[in-house]
């Protein structure tokens, strides 16, 4: 069984990391979502890839200078298309409610919070608190490029499966010791230059592999044939339904 993750939701059809993008998943037969989470100044965990509002909202400025009350005035949809005018920047709690309602499974990517370790530590604690609301039937993977943060998350929440993210340029000789420190079951490597030899090496070491970001169906099939377990894609809607039967 292979896993198809809707990367930031159905992000080719709706503004990334919004409730609208995640709400589209089930109608396309997608059960796993990937989302990015970061933190506001008052500790609220929000769903956002960037640590500023500049790219994906009608505002600009840092997330770390906002409080929850500011979210009501932020439009995270109109940059994408007029159909999404007024789409809010969601809190993580709102997303968890949708995940429960739509019976989705979720990969939560804890962003490399640039506001310092104190805020990173708060982000980890508040993600753990919010996860209390996730229904028991839902599957969960927590991942991060920030391996220190991921190790700390795993120390505080050992029952959760975790995954180490690596950019293709960041996959040095020490990848396995990093996975060991984080007690990770998964490696999430970037697709750029990923080879069959590397996939075989990850497998031989006993890790499961989900690759980002794979929008080409032929490449996804090649990766699956090499033994990759899942791919993150912006274009899950283009994967034919005959393939979707294969996916968890
Ligand atoms: O979690 C997979 C992928 O989302 C990691 O990269 O930059 O898209 O969050 P990014
Ligand atoms: Mg991500």
PDB file of C-alpha atoms and ligand atoms in Angstrom:
ATOM      1  CA  UNK A   1       0.000   0.000   0.000  1.00  0.00           C
ATOM      2  CA  UNK A   2       1.423   3.368  -1.046  1.00  0.00           C
ATOM      3  CA  UNK A   3       0.540   6.728   0.469  1.00  0.00           C
ATOM      4  CA  UNK A   4      -0.386   9.838  -1.465  1.00  0.00           C
ATOM      5  CA  UNK A   5      -0.108  12.982   0.668  1.00  0.00           C
ATOM      6  CA  UNK A   6      -1.967  16.115  -0.428  1.00  0.00           C
ATOM      7  CA  UNK A   7       0.917  18.572   0.043  1.00  0.00           C
ATOM      8  CA  UNK A   8      -0.407  21.666   1.873  1.00  0.00           C
ATOM      9  CA  UNK A   9      -3.863  20.295   0.950  1.00  0.00           C
ATOM     10  CA  UNK A  10      -5.056  20.159  -2.656  1.00  0.00           C
ATOM     11  CA  UNK A  11      -2.709  23.052  -3.266  1.00  0.00           C
ATOM     12  CA  UNK A  12      -3.045  23.194  -7.054  1.00  0.00           C
ATOM     13  CA  UNK A  13      -6.819  23.656  -6.770  1.00  0.00           C
ATOM     14  CA  UNK A  14      -7.145  25.867  -3.676  1.00  0.00           C
ATOM     15  CA  UNK A  15      -4.886  28.185  -1.661  1.00  0.00           C
ATOM     16  CA  UNK A  16      -2.265  26.119   0.156  1.00  0.00           C
ATOM     17  CA  UNK A  17      -2.660  25.303   3.844  1.00  0.00           C
ATOM     18  CA  UNK A  18      -6.252  26.608   4.029  1.00  0.00           C
ATOM     19  CA  UNK A  19      -9.316  24.711   5.209  1.00  0.00           C
ATOM     20  CA  UNK A  20     -10.631  24.948   1.627  1.00  0.00           C
ATOM     21  CA  UNK A  21      -7.561  23.096   0.337  1.00  0.00           C
ATOM     22  CA  UNK A  22      -7.888  20.342   2.954  1.00  0.00           C
ATOM     23  CA  UNK A  23     -11.666  20.051   2.570  1.00  0.00           C
ATOM     24  CA  UNK A  24     -11.196  19.090  -1.109  1.00  0.00           C
ATOM     25  CA  UNK A  25      -9.174  15.976  -0.291  1.00  0.00           C
ATOM     26  CA  UNK A  26     -11.892  13.430   0.327  1.00  0.00           C
ATOM     27  CA  UNK A  27     -13.769  14.216  -2.858  1.00  0.00           C
ATOM     28  CA  UNK A  28     -10.596  13.255  -4.759  1.00  0.00           C
ATOM     29  CA  UNK A  29     -10.133  10.107  -2.698  1.00  0.00           C
ATOM     30  CA  UNK A  30      -7.124  11.440  -0.781  1.00  0.00           C
ATOM     31  CA  UNK A  31      -6.924  10.359   2.848  1.00  0.00           C
ATOM     32  CA  UNK A  32      -3.544  11.780   3.898  1.00  0.00           C
ATOM     33  CA  UNK A  33      -2.769  15.480   4.140  1.00  0.00           C
ATOM     34  CA  UNK A  34       0.450  17.353   4.855  1.00  0.00           C
ATOM     35  CA  UNK A  35       0.337  20.724   6.618  1.00  0.00           C
ATOM     36  CA  UNK A  36       2.922  23.174   7.932  1.00  0.00           C
ATOM     37  CA  UNK A  37       2.583  24.701  11.390  1.00  0.00           C
ATOM     38  CA  UNK A  38       4.151  27.719  13.074  1.00  0.00           C
ATOM     39  CA  UNK A  39       3.289  29.969  16.000  1.00  0.00           C
ATOM     40  CA  UNK A  40       1.908  33.467  16.675  1.00  0.00           C
ATOM     41  CA  UNK A  41       3.246  35.816  19.357  1.00  0.00           C
ATOM     42  CA  UNK A  42       0.487  34.725  21.773  1.00  0.00           C
ATOM     43  CA  UNK A  43       1.269  31.020  21.300  1.00  0.00           C
ATOM     44  CA  UNK A  44      -1.547  30.114  18.890  1.00  0.00           C
ATOM     45  CA  UNK A  45      -0.425  27.450  16.431  1.00  0.00           C
ATOM     46  CA  UNK A  46      -1.361  28.331  12.857  1.00  0.00           C
ATOM     47  CA  UNK A  47      -1.207  26.478   9.564  1.00  0.00           C
ATOM     48  CA  UNK A  48       1.293  28.287   7.356  1.00  0.00           C
ATOM     49  CA  UNK A  49       4.350  27.374   5.312  1.00  0.00           C
ATOM     50  CA  UNK A  50       5.985  30.795   5.550  1.00  0.00           C
ATOM     51  CA  UNK A  51       6.773  32.753   8.705  1.00  0.00           C
ATOM     52  CA  UNK A  52       5.466  35.920   7.059  1.00  0.00           C
ATOM     53  CA  UNK A  53       2.093  36.847   5.571  1.00  0.00           C
ATOM     54  CA  UNK A  54       3.661  38.206   2.397  1.00  0.00           C
ATOM     55  CA  UNK A  55       3.261  35.367  -0.137  1.00  0.00           C
ATOM     56  CA  UNK A  56      -0.065  33.760   0.794  1.00  0.00           C
ATOM     57  CA  UNK A  57      -2.263  36.502   2.252  1.00  0.00           C
ATOM     58  CA  UNK A  58      -3.411  40.060   1.547  1.00  0.00           C
ATOM     59  CA  UNK A  59      -1.160  41.347   4.355  1.00  0.00           C
ATOM     60  CA  UNK A  60       2.560  41.488   5.008  1.00  0.00           C
ATOM     61  CA  UNK A  61       4.764  41.096   8.037  1.00  0.00           C
ATOM     62  CA  UNK A  62       5.900  38.434  10.464  1.00  0.00           C
ATOM     63  CA  UNK A  63       3.637  35.777  12.011  1.00  0.00           C
ATOM     64  CA  UNK A  64       5.570  36.256  15.241  1.00  0.00           C
ATOM     65  CA  UNK A  65       4.135  39.764  15.683  1.00  0.00           C
ATOM     66  CA  UNK A  66       0.497  38.639  15.425  1.00  0.00           C
ATOM     67  CA  UNK A  67      -2.035  37.482  18.006  1.00  0.00           C
ATOM     68  CA  UNK A  68      -5.125  35.320  17.476  1.00  0.00           C
ATOM     69  CA  UNK A  69      -7.474  38.320  17.161  1.00  0.00           C
ATOM     70  CA  UNK A  70      -5.487  39.513  14.106  1.00  0.00           C
ATOM     71  CA  UNK A  71      -6.446  36.402  12.119  1.00  0.00           C
ATOM     72  CA  UNK A  72     -10.004  37.675  11.515  1.00  0.00           C
ATOM     73  CA  UNK A  73      -8.697  40.474   9.288  1.00  0.00           C
ATOM     74  CA  UNK A  74      -6.391  38.287   7.180  1.00  0.00           C
ATOM     75  CA  UNK A  75      -7.467  36.952   3.770  1.00  0.00           C
ATOM     76  CA  UNK A  76      -5.444  33.853   2.839  1.00  0.00           C
ATOM     77  CA  UNK A  77      -7.419  33.045  -0.302  1.00  0.00           C
ATOM     78  CA  UNK A  78      -7.657  36.012  -2.670  1.00  0.00           C
ATOM     79  CA  UNK A  79      -3.961  35.787  -3.702  1.00  0.00           C
ATOM     80  CA  UNK A  80      -4.838  32.411  -5.261  1.00  0.00           C
ATOM     81  CA  UNK A  81      -8.176  33.117  -6.952  1.00  0.00           C
ATOM     82  CA  UNK A  82     -11.266  35.290  -6.484  1.00  0.00           C
ATOM     83  CA  UNK A  83     -13.237  32.133  -5.665  1.00  0.00           C
ATOM     84  CA  UNK A  84     -11.374  32.037  -2.352  1.00  0.00           C
ATOM     85  CA  UNK A  85     -11.744  35.660  -1.233  1.00  0.00           C
ATOM     86  CA  UNK A  86     -12.055  35.759   2.550  1.00  0.00           C
ATOM     87  CA  UNK A  87     -10.613  32.292   3.139  1.00  0.00           C
ATOM     88  CA  UNK A  88      -9.040  32.503   6.599  1.00  0.00           C
ATOM     89  CA  UNK A  89      -5.531  31.630   7.690  1.00  0.00           C
ATOM     90  CA  UNK A  90      -6.460  28.625   9.848  1.00  0.00           C
ATOM     91  CA  UNK A  91      -5.422  27.730  13.339  1.00  0.00           C
ATOM     92  CA  UNK A  92      -4.107  24.218  13.880  1.00  0.00           C
ATOM     93  CA  UNK A  93      -7.103  23.520  16.131  1.00  0.00           C
ATOM     94  CA  UNK A  94      -9.476  24.394  13.271  1.00  0.00           C
ATOM     95  CA  UNK A  95      -7.580  22.035  10.969  1.00  0.00           C
ATOM     96  CA  UNK A  96      -7.735  19.206  13.513  1.00  0.00           C
ATOM     97  CA  UNK A  97     -11.519  19.637  13.685  1.00  0.00           C
ATOM     98  CA  UNK A  98     -11.690  19.306   9.882  1.00  0.00           C
ATOM     99  CA  UNK A  99      -9.387  16.262   9.921  1.00  0.00           C
ATOM    100  CA  UNK A 100     -11.698  14.587  12.443  1.00  0.00           C
ATOM    101  CA  UNK A 101     -14.835  15.546  10.513  1.00  0.00           C
ATOM    102  CA  UNK A 102     -13.482  14.352   7.138  1.00  0.00           C
ATOM    103  CA  UNK A 103     -11.739  11.303   8.669  1.00  0.00           C
ATOM    104  CA  UNK A 104      -8.365  12.266   7.211  1.00  0.00           C
ATOM    105  CA  UNK A 105      -4.880  11.250   8.303  1.00  0.00           C
ATOM    106  CA  UNK A 106      -2.328  13.964   8.898  1.00  0.00           C
ATOM    107  CA  UNK A 107       1.381  14.686   8.563  1.00  0.00           C
ATOM    108  CA  UNK A 108       2.121  17.747  10.668  1.00  0.00           C
ATOM    109  CA  UNK A 109       5.333  19.477   9.622  1.00  0.00           C
ATOM    110  CA  UNK A 110       6.680  21.616  12.458  1.00  0.00           C
ATOM    111  CA  UNK A 111       8.329  24.562  10.762  1.00  0.00           C
ATOM    112  CA  UNK A 112      11.820  25.716  11.670  1.00  0.00           C
ATOM    113  CA  UNK A 113      10.451  28.571  13.766  1.00  0.00           C
ATOM    114  CA  UNK A 114      12.836  31.482  13.271  1.00  0.00           C
ATOM    115  CA  UNK A 115      11.693  33.289  16.422  1.00  0.00           C
ATOM    116  CA  UNK A 116      14.236  31.436  18.584  1.00  0.00           C
ATOM    117  CA  UNK A 117      14.292  28.327  20.760  1.00  0.00           C
ATOM    118  CA  UNK A 118      11.881  29.669  23.388  1.00  0.00           C
ATOM    119  CA  UNK A 119       9.145  30.055  20.755  1.00  0.00           C
ATOM    120  CA  UNK A 120      10.113  26.747  19.114  1.00  0.00           C
ATOM    121  CA  UNK A 121       9.722  25.067  22.491  1.00  0.00           C
ATOM    122  CA  UNK A 122       6.314  26.716  22.921  1.00  0.00           C
ATOM    123  CA  UNK A 123       5.344  25.600  19.396  1.00  0.00           C
ATOM    124  CA  UNK A 124       6.210  21.995  20.281  1.00  0.00           C
ATOM    125  CA  UNK A 125       4.211  22.153  23.520  1.00  0.00           C
ATOM    126  CA  UNK A 126       1.203  23.772  21.879  1.00  0.00           C
ATOM    127  CA  UNK A 127       1.211  21.280  18.979  1.00  0.00           C
ATOM    128  CA  UNK A 128       1.207  18.464  21.543  1.00  0.00           C
ATOM    129  CA  UNK A 129      -1.677  20.120  23.413  1.00  0.00           C
ATOM    130  CA  UNK A 130      -3.697  20.554  20.202  1.00  0.00           C
ATOM    131  CA  UNK A 131      -3.106  16.923  19.201  1.00  0.00           C
ATOM    132  CA  UNK A 132      -5.174  15.918  22.227  1.00  0.00           C
ATOM    133  CA  UNK A 133      -8.176  16.891  20.076  1.00  0.00           C
ATOM    134  CA  UNK A 134      -7.269  14.482  17.271  1.00  0.00           C
ATOM    135  CA  UNK A 135      -9.671  11.528  17.172  1.00  0.00           C
ATOM    136  CA  UNK A 136      -8.070   8.213  18.073  1.00  0.00           C
ATOM    137  CA  UNK A 137      -8.842   6.670  14.667  1.00  0.00           C
ATOM    138  CA  UNK A 138      -6.792   9.265  12.807  1.00  0.00           C
ATOM    139  CA  UNK A 139      -3.227   8.396  11.778  1.00  0.00           C
ATOM    140  CA  UNK A 140      -0.465  10.904  12.495  1.00  0.00           C
ATOM    141  CA  UNK A 141       3.130  11.544  11.475  1.00  0.00           C
ATOM    142  CA  UNK A 142       5.028  14.576  12.820  1.00  0.00           C
ATOM    143  CA  UNK A 143       8.005  15.771  10.773  1.00  0.00           C
ATOM    144  CA  UNK A 144      10.508  18.612  10.704  1.00  0.00           C
ATOM    145  CA  UNK A 145      13.631  19.905   9.020  1.00  0.00           C
ATOM    146  CA  UNK A 146      14.571  21.138  12.496  1.00  0.00           C
ATOM    147  CA  UNK A 147      15.896  17.867  13.880  1.00  0.00           C
ATOM    148  CA  UNK A 148      16.579  19.338  17.325  1.00  0.00           C
ATOM    149  CA  UNK A 149      12.926  20.366  17.557  1.00  0.00           C
ATOM    150  CA  UNK A 150      11.819  16.967  16.262  1.00  0.00           C
ATOM    151  CA  UNK A 151      13.957  15.138  18.850  1.00  0.00           C
ATOM    152  CA  UNK A 152      12.427  17.327  21.569  1.00  0.00           C
ATOM    153  CA  UNK A 153       8.911  16.642  20.252  1.00  0.00           C
ATOM    154  CA  UNK A 154       9.595  12.880  20.304  1.00  0.00           C
ATOM    155  CA  UNK A 155      11.007  13.083  23.844  1.00  0.00           C
ATOM    156  CA  UNK A 156       7.805  14.783  25.032  1.00  0.00           C
ATOM    157  CA  UNK A 157       5.385  12.739  22.920  1.00  0.00           C
ATOM    158  CA  UNK A 158       7.023   9.327  22.368  1.00  0.00           C
ATOM    159  CA  UNK A 159       3.810   7.659  21.172  1.00  0.00           C
ATOM    160  CA  UNK A 160       3.820   9.683  17.930  1.00  0.00           C
ATOM    161  CA  UNK A 161       5.568   8.425  14.797  1.00  0.00           C
ATOM    162  CA  UNK A 162       8.097  11.014  13.601  1.00  0.00           C
ATOM    163  CA  UNK A 163       9.902  11.682  10.322  1.00  0.00           C
ATOM    164  CA  UNK A 164      13.111  13.580   9.587  1.00  0.00           C
ATOM    165  CA  UNK A 165      12.892  15.908   6.602  1.00  0.00           C
ATOM    166  CA  UNK A 166      15.986  16.477   4.493  1.00  0.00           C
ATOM    167  CA  UNK A 167      16.631  18.828   1.608  1.00  0.00           C
ATOM    168  CA  UNK A 168      18.597  17.096  -1.147  1.00  0.00           C
ATOM    169  CA  UNK A 169      21.616  19.275  -0.328  1.00  0.00           C
ATOM    170  CA  UNK A 170      21.345  18.437   3.380  1.00  0.00           C
ATOM    171  CA  UNK A 171      21.606  14.654   3.090  1.00  0.00           C
ATOM    172  CA  UNK A 172      25.134  14.183   4.383  1.00  0.00           C
ATOM    173  CA  UNK A 173      26.770  11.052   5.767  1.00  0.00           C
ATOM    174  CA  UNK A 174      25.185  11.664   9.171  1.00  0.00           C
ATOM    175  CA  UNK A 175      21.545  11.118   8.085  1.00  0.00           C
ATOM    176  CA  UNK A 176      21.237   7.809   9.919  1.00  0.00           C
ATOM    177  CA  UNK A 177      22.534   9.142  13.244  1.00  0.00           C
ATOM    178  CA  UNK A 178      20.073  12.051  12.945  1.00  0.00           C
ATOM    179  CA  UNK A 179      17.202   9.583  12.428  1.00  0.00           C
ATOM    180  CA  UNK A 180      18.416   7.604  15.439  1.00  0.00           C
ATOM    181  CA  UNK A 181      18.583  10.670  17.696  1.00  0.00           C
ATOM    182  CA  UNK A 182      15.001  11.576  16.698  1.00  0.00           C
ATOM    183  CA  UNK A 183      13.857   7.938  17.002  1.00  0.00           C
ATOM    184  CA  UNK A 184      12.333   8.431  13.560  1.00  0.00           C
ATOM    185  CA  UNK A 185      10.535   5.658  11.688  1.00  0.00           C
ATOM    186  CA  UNK A 186      10.440   7.658   8.465  1.00  0.00           C
ATOM    187  CA  UNK A 187      12.820   9.618   6.329  1.00  0.00           C
ATOM    188  CA  UNK A 188      11.233  12.364   4.186  1.00  0.00           C
ATOM    189  CA  UNK A 189      13.819  13.263   1.528  1.00  0.00           C
ATOM    190  CA  UNK A 190      13.470  15.851  -1.225  1.00  0.00           C
ATOM    191  CA  UNK A 191      13.014  14.350  -4.676  1.00  0.00           C
ATOM    192  CA  UNK A 192      15.808  16.340  -6.379  1.00  0.00           C
ATOM    193  CA  UNK A 193      18.561  13.902  -7.408  1.00  0.00           C
ATOM    194  CA  UNK A 194      17.140  11.078  -5.278  1.00  0.00           C
ATOM    195  CA  UNK A 195      18.575   7.823  -6.676  1.00  0.00           C
ATOM    196  CA  UNK A 196      17.596   4.175  -6.463  1.00  0.00           C
ATOM    197  CA  UNK A 197      20.846   3.538  -4.540  1.00  0.00           C
ATOM    198  CA  UNK A 198      19.895   6.080  -1.861  1.00  0.00           C
ATOM    199  CA  UNK A 199      16.396   4.645  -1.572  1.00  0.00           C
ATOM    200  CA  UNK A 200      17.905   1.154  -1.194  1.00  0.00           C
ATOM    201  CA  UNK A 201      20.245   2.468   1.513  1.00  0.00           C
ATOM    202  CA  UNK A 202      17.359   3.994   3.504  1.00  0.00           C
ATOM    203  CA  UNK A 203      15.400   0.745   3.153  1.00  0.00           C
ATOM    204  CA  UNK A 204      18.348  -1.429   4.181  1.00  0.00           C
ATOM    205  CA  UNK A 205      18.696   0.691   7.336  1.00  0.00           C
ATOM    206  CA  UNK A 206      15.059  -0.108   8.154  1.00  0.00           C
ATOM    207  CA  UNK A 207      13.373   3.222   7.445  1.00  0.00           C
ATOM    208  CA  UNK A 208      10.152   3.974   5.618  1.00  0.00           C
ATOM    209  CA  UNK A 209      10.376   6.682   2.956  1.00  0.00           C
ATOM    210  CA  UNK A 210       8.013   9.454   1.872  1.00  0.00           C
ATOM    211  CA  UNK A 211       9.383  11.766  -0.835  1.00  0.00           C
ATOM    212  CA  UNK A 212       8.532  15.431  -1.479  1.00  0.00           C
ATOM    213  CA  UNK A 213       7.377  17.037  -3.761  1.00  0.00           C
ATOM    214  CA  UNK A 214       6.372  14.727  -6.618  1.00  0.00           C
ATOM    215  CA  UNK A 215       3.910  16.170  -9.114  1.00  0.00           C
ATOM    216  CA  UNK A 216       4.808  13.893 -12.025  1.00  0.00           C
ATOM    217  CA  UNK A 217       2.925  10.599 -12.120  1.00  0.00           C
ATOM    218  CA  UNK A 218       5.671   8.724 -13.989  1.00  0.00           C
ATOM    219  CA  UNK A 219       8.240   9.816 -11.402  1.00  0.00           C
ATOM    220  CA  UNK A 220       5.911   8.779  -8.567  1.00  0.00           C
ATOM    221  CA  UNK A 221       5.567   5.315 -10.097  1.00  0.00           C
ATOM    222  CA  UNK A 222       9.330   5.035 -10.523  1.00  0.00           C
ATOM    223  CA  UNK A 223       9.831   5.940  -6.849  1.00  0.00           C
ATOM    224  CA  UNK A 224       7.175   3.435  -5.776  1.00  0.00           C
ATOM    225  CA  UNK A 225       8.896   0.746  -7.864  1.00  0.00           C
ATOM    226  CA  UNK A 226      12.151   1.541  -6.048  1.00  0.00           C
ATOM    227  CA  UNK A 227      10.387   0.861  -2.741  1.00  0.00           C
ATOM    228  CA  UNK A 228       9.356   4.353  -1.639  1.00  0.00           C
ATOM    229  CA  UNK A 229       6.294   4.221   0.635  1.00  0.00           C
ATOM    230  CA  UNK A 230       4.647   7.538  -0.188  1.00  0.00           C
ATOM    231  CA  UNK A 231       4.909  10.822  -2.056  1.00  0.00           C
ATOM    232  CA  UNK A 232       3.797  14.349  -1.273  1.00  0.00           C
ATOM    233  CA  UNK A 233       2.103  15.966  -4.236  1.00  0.00           C
ATOM    234  CA  UNK A 234       0.419  19.261  -5.104  1.00  0.00           C
ATOM    235  CA  UNK A 235      -1.501  17.522  -7.880  1.00  0.00           C
ATOM    236  CA  UNK A 236      -3.223  14.564  -6.253  1.00  0.00           C
ATOM    237  CA  UNK A 237      -6.265  15.284  -8.450  1.00  0.00           C
ATOM    238  CA  UNK A 238      -4.236  14.247 -11.515  1.00  0.00           C
ATOM    239  CA  UNK A 239      -3.391  10.809 -10.165  1.00  0.00           C
ATOM    240  CA  UNK A 240      -5.867   8.469 -11.924  1.00  0.00           C
ATOM    241  CA  UNK A 241      -8.399   6.687  -9.758  1.00  0.00           C
ATOM    242  CA  UNK A 242      -7.042   3.282 -10.817  1.00  0.00           C
ATOM    243  CA  UNK A 243      -3.864   4.256  -8.950  1.00  0.00           C
ATOM    244  CA  UNK A 244      -5.714   5.683  -5.990  1.00  0.00           C
ATOM    245  CA  UNK A 245      -6.973   2.223  -5.096  1.00  0.00           C
ATOM    246  CA  UNK A 246      -3.358   1.467  -4.249  1.00  0.00           C
ATOM    247  CA  UNK A 247      -3.082   4.305  -1.810  1.00  0.00           C
ATOM    248  CA  UNK A 248      -3.740   4.257   1.888  1.00  0.00           C
TER     249      UNK A 248
HETATM  250  O1  LIG B   1       6.721  17.794   4.376  1.00  0.00           O
HETATM  251  C1  LIG B   1       7.105  17.735   3.041  1.00  0.00           C
HETATM  252  C2  LIG B   1       7.354  19.104   2.470  1.00  0.00           C
HETATM  253  O2  LIG B   1       6.249  19.914   2.758  1.00  0.00           O
HETATM  254  C3  LIG B   1       8.597  19.750   2.997  1.00  0.00           C
HETATM  255  O3  LIG B   1       8.910  20.958   2.372  1.00  0.00           O
HETATM  256  O4  LIG B   1       8.986  23.388   2.165  1.00  0.00           O
HETATM  257  O5  LIG B   1       7.075  22.137   1.199  1.00  0.00           O
HETATM  258  O6  LIG B   1       7.285  22.391   3.662  1.00  0.00           O
HETATM  259  P1  LIG B   1       8.008  22.270   2.358  1.00  0.00           P
HETATM  260 MG1  LIG B   2       5.662  21.146   4.354  1.00  0.00          MG
END
